[in-house]
XYZ file of C-alpha atoms in Angstrom:
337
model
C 39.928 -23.811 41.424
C 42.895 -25.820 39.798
C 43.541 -25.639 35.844
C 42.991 -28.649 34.010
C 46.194 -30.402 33.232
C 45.922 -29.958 29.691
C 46.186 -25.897 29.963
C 49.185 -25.722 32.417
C 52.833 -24.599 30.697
C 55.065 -27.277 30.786
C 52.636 -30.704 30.360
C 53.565 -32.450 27.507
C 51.850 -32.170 24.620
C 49.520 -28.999 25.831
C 49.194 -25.889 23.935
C 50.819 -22.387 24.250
C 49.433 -21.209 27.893
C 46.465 -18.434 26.624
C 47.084 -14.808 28.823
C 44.317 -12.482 27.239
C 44.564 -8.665 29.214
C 41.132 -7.118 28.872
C 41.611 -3.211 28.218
C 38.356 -0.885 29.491
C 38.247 2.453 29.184
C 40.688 4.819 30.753
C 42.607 1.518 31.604
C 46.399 2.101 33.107
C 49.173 1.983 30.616
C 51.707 1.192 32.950
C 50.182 -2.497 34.116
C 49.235 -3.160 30.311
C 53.294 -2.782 29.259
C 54.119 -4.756 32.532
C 51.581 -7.739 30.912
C 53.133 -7.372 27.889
C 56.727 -7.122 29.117
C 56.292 -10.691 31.075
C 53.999 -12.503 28.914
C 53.861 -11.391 25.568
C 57.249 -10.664 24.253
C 58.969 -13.741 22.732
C 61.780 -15.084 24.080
C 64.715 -16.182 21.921
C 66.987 -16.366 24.321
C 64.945 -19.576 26.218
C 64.644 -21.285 22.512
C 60.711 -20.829 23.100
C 57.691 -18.689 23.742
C 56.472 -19.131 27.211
C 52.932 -17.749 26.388
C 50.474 -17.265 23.733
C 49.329 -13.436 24.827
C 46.551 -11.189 23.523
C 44.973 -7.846 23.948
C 41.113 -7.677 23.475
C 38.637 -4.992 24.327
C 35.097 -4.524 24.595
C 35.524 -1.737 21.856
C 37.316 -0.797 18.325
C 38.628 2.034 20.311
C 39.839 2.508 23.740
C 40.953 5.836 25.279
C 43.450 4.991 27.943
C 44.407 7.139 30.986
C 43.846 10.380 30.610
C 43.662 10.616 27.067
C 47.322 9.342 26.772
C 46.704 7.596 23.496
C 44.043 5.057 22.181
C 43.904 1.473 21.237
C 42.827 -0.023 17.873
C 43.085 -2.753 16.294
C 42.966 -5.267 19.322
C 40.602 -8.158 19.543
C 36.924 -8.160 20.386
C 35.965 -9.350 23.949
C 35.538 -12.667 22.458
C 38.911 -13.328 22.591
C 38.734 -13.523 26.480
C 36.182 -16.731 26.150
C 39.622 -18.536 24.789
C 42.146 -17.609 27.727
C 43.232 -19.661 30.167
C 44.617 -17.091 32.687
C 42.467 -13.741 31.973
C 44.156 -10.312 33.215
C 41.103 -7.847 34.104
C 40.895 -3.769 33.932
C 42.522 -1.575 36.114
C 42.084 2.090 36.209
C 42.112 5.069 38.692
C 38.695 5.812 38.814
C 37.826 2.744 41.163
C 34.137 4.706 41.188
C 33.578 4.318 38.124
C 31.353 1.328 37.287
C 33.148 -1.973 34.672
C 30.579 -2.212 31.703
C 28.103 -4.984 32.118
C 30.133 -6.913 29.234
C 33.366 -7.028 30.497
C 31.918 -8.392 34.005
C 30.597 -10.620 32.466
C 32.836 -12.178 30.222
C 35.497 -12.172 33.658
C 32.391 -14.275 35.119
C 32.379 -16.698 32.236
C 36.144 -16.703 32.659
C 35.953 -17.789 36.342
C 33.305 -20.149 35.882
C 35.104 -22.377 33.397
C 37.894 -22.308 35.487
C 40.669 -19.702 34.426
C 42.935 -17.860 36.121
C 42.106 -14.025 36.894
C 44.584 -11.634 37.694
C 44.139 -8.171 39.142
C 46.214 -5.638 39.108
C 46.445 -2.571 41.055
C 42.338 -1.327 40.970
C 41.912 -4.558 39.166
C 40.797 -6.019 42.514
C 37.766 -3.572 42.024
C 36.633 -5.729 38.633
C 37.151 -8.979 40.284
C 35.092 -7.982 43.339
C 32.323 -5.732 41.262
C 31.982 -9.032 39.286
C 31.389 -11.262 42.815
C 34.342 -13.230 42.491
C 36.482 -12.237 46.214
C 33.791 -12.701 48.394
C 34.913 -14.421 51.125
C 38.430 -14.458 49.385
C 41.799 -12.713 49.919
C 42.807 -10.056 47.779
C 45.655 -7.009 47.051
C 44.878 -3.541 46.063
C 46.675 -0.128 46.335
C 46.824 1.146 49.632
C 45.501 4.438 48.506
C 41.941 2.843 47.956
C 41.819 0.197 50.626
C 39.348 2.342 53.005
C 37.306 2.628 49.709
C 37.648 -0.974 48.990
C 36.529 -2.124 52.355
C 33.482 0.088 52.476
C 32.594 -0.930 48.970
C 33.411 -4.967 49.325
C 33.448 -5.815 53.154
C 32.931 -9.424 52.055
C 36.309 -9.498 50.520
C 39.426 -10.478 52.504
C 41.241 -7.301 52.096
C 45.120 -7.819 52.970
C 46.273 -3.492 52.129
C 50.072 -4.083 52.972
C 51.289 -6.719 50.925
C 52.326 -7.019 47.360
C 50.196 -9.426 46.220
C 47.857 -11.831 47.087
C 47.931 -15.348 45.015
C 44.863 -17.154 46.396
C 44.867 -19.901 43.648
C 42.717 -18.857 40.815
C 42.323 -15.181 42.173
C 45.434 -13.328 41.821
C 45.668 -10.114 43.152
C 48.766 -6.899 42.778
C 48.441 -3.811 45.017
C 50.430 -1.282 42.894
C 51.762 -0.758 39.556
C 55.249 -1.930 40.121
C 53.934 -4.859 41.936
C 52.416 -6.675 38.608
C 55.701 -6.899 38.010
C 56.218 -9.024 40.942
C 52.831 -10.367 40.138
C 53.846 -11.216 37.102
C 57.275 -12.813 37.941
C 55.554 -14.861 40.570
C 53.457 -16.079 38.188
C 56.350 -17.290 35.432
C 57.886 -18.877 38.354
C 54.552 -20.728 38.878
C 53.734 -21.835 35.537
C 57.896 -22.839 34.357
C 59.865 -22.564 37.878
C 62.825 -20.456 38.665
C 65.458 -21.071 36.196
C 62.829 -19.098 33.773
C 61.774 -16.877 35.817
C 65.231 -15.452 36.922
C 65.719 -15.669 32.993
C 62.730 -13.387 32.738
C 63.841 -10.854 35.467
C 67.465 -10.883 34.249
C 65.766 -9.519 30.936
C 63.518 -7.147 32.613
C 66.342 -6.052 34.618
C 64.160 -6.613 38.089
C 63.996 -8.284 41.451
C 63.750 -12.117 40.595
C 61.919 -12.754 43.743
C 60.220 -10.190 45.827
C 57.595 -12.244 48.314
C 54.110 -11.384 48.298
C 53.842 -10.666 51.559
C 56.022 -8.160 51.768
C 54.812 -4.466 52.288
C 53.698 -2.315 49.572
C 55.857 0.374 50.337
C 59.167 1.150 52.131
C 59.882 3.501 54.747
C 63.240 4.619 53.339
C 64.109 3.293 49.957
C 67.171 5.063 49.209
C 69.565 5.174 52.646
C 69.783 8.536 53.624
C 73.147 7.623 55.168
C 76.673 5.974 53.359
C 77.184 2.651 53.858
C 73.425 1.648 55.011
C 72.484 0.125 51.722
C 71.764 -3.728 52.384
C 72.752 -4.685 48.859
C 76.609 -5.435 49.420
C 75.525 -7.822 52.234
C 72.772 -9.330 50.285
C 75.200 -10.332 47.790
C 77.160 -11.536 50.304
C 74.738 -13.919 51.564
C 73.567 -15.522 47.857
C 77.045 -16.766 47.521
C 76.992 -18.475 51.306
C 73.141 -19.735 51.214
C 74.425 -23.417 51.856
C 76.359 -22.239 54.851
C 75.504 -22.660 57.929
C 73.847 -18.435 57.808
C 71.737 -16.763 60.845
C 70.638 -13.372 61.344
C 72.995 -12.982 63.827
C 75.296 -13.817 61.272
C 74.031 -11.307 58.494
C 74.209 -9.386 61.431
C 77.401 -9.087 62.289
C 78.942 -9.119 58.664
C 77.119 -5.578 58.215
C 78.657 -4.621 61.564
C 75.178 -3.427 63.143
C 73.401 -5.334 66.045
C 70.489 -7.564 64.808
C 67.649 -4.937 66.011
C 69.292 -2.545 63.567
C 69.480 -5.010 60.872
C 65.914 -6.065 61.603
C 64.836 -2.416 61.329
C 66.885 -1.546 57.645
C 65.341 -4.906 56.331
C 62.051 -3.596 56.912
C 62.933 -0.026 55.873
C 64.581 -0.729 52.870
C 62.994 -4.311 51.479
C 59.579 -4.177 53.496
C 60.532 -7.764 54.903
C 62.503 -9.207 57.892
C 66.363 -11.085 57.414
C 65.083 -13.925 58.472
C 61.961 -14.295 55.874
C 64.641 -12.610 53.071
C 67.072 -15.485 53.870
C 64.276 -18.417 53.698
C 62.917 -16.972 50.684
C 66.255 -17.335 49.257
C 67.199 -20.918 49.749
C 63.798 -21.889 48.701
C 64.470 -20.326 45.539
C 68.064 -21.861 45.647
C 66.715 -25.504 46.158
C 64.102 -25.101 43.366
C 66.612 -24.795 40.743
C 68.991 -26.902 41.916
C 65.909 -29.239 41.479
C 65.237 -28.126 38.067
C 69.064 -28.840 37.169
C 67.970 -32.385 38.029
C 69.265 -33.210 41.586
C 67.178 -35.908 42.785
C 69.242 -36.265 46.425
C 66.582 -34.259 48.451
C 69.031 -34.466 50.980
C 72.021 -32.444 49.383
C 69.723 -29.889 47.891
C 68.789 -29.342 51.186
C 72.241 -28.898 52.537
C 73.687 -26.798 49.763
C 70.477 -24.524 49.535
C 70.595 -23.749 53.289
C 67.618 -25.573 54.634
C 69.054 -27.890 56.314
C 67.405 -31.458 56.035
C 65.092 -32.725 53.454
C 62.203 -32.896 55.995
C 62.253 -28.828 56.109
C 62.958 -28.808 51.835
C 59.722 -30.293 51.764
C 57.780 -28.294 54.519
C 59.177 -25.261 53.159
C 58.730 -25.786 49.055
C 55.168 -27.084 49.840
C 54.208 -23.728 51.158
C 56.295 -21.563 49.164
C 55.050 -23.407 45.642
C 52.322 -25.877 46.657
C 53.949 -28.755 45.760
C 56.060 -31.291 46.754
C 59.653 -32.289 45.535
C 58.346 -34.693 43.964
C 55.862 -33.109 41.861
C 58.244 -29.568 41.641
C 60.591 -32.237 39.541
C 57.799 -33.731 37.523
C 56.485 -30.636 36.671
C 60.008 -28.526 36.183
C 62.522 -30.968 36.152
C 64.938 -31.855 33.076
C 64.058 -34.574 30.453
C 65.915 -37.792 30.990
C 69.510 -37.799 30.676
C 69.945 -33.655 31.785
C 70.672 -34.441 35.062
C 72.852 -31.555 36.338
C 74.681 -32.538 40.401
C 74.992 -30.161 42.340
């Protein structure tokens, strides 16, 4: 279900996007710091705040994993009546029943349209409330047989990153909410801030969501198989004229063995690695305030501006168009390319 206009970052005259992370008992620490790492830190280095974030909990006092520490002084679960994008409990033991107060209050949530976001187990709170049926969803490939037999209704897709099904967002592991989270930024202010984001964070600025959740070899066992001179190769050449082949032959390998490190090593193929680029490219050459569809296609790599908009329709949901409207520079910041 789409946001009202008057909620979304970036429309004039709206207020602070709300992000409220509901924290249950025995809750993950390590997704809570990645919410709090993309959304709630303030960011002086952008002039502004990109969020206004919040922690709330159904009690004064939540144990956390294991008895790790304990959270106090947090707001009450009324806080989460006020958010606009709600971020809903994750913890190991998926078994475990969510209280009946924190399902419902992620039902209100849903109901008056805001966005939920589940990471890791927090699939199993979106789909213990009712919310995936019928839907596509993310979770940990450890509990996917457990989440199928428990939620057969829900579109279970177990070797991806994340799912981002519109209103139902979805992360499969604890690094992926970072992802998540980055994919999100990117969303709600485009990709200048979001590669400002992931510069801080020191982290991939754009890992798709459909890659795999895990790699068969993330560290080359061998000298001189690591893909990340060629990838940096490739971002300075993205307007050129670049094929696999191409990629290819720069690393000095045949293109099945490229195909097969790219899949080893960043759970994707060359091909999907170099799209995902030049999309990327072209959005913030956008954002800069190039207005010639046409030359942001040809110095992002995509060719003509028939294939910009195919290809930033499905990558953002929007066309050029509206990608300008919505993350474009005010009048007179017009940056050429």
């Amino acid at each position: 279900m789409p946001q009202d206009s008057s909620q979304r970052p970036g429309v004039a005259g709206a207020h602070p996007h709300r992000i409220v992370v509901i924290v249950d008992e025995n809750s993950n620490p390590f997704e809570l710091s990645c919410a709090i790492e993309v959304f709630g830190l303030r960011r002086p280095e952008l002039g502004r705040d990109l969020y206004d974030f919040r922690l709330c909990a159904a009690a004064p006092r939540t144990r956390m994993r294991d008895g790790f520490f304990t959270l106090t002084d947090v707001a009450g679960l009324d806080a989460a009546e006020a958010a606009d994008t709600l971020i809903v409990p994750n913890r190991p033991d998926t078994d475990t029943p969510r209280t009946p107060d924190v399902l419902d209050a992620v039902r209100r949530a849903h109901a008056r349209g805001a966005r939920l976001v589940g990471f890791c187990s927090g699939a199993f709170t979106l789909a213990e409330a009712g919310l995936l049926d019928g839907r596509r969803a993310a979770c940990h490939w450890m509990w996917a047989d457990s989440f199928r037999t428990r939620f057969p209704r829900v579109r279970l897709e177990p070797d991806v990153l994340f799912v981002d099904d519109g209103d139902l967002l979805t992360a499969s592991g604890s690094a992926s909410a970072l992802d998540l989270g980055l994919h999100l930024v990117r969303r709600d202010h485009g990709a200048e801030i979001a590669n400002a984001v992931s510069r801080r964070l020191v982290f991939a600025a754009h890992r798709d969501g459909g890659q795999r959740q895990f790699v068969e070899r993330p560290v080359p066992d061998i000298a001189g198989e690591s893909l990340g001179p060629l990838l940096a190769w490739a971002q300075e050449r993205l307007g050129d004229p670049l094929t696999v082949t191409d990629l290819a032959a720069h690393a000095a390998v045949s293109p099945a063995t490229l195909h097969r490190r790219f899949r080893a090593q960043l759970g994707t193929t060359p091909l999907a690695w170099l799209t995902g680029e030049r999309v990327a490219l072209a959005c913030r050459l956008i954002e800069r305030g190039e207005e010639r569809l046409d030359l942001v296609a040809r110095h992002s790599g995509l060719g003509t501006a028939a294939n910009l908009r195919a290809r930033l329709r499905r990558e953002t949901g929007l066309s050029p168009s509206a990608y300008r409207r919505r993350f474009g520079p005010a009048a007179g910041e017009r940056v050429s390319v």
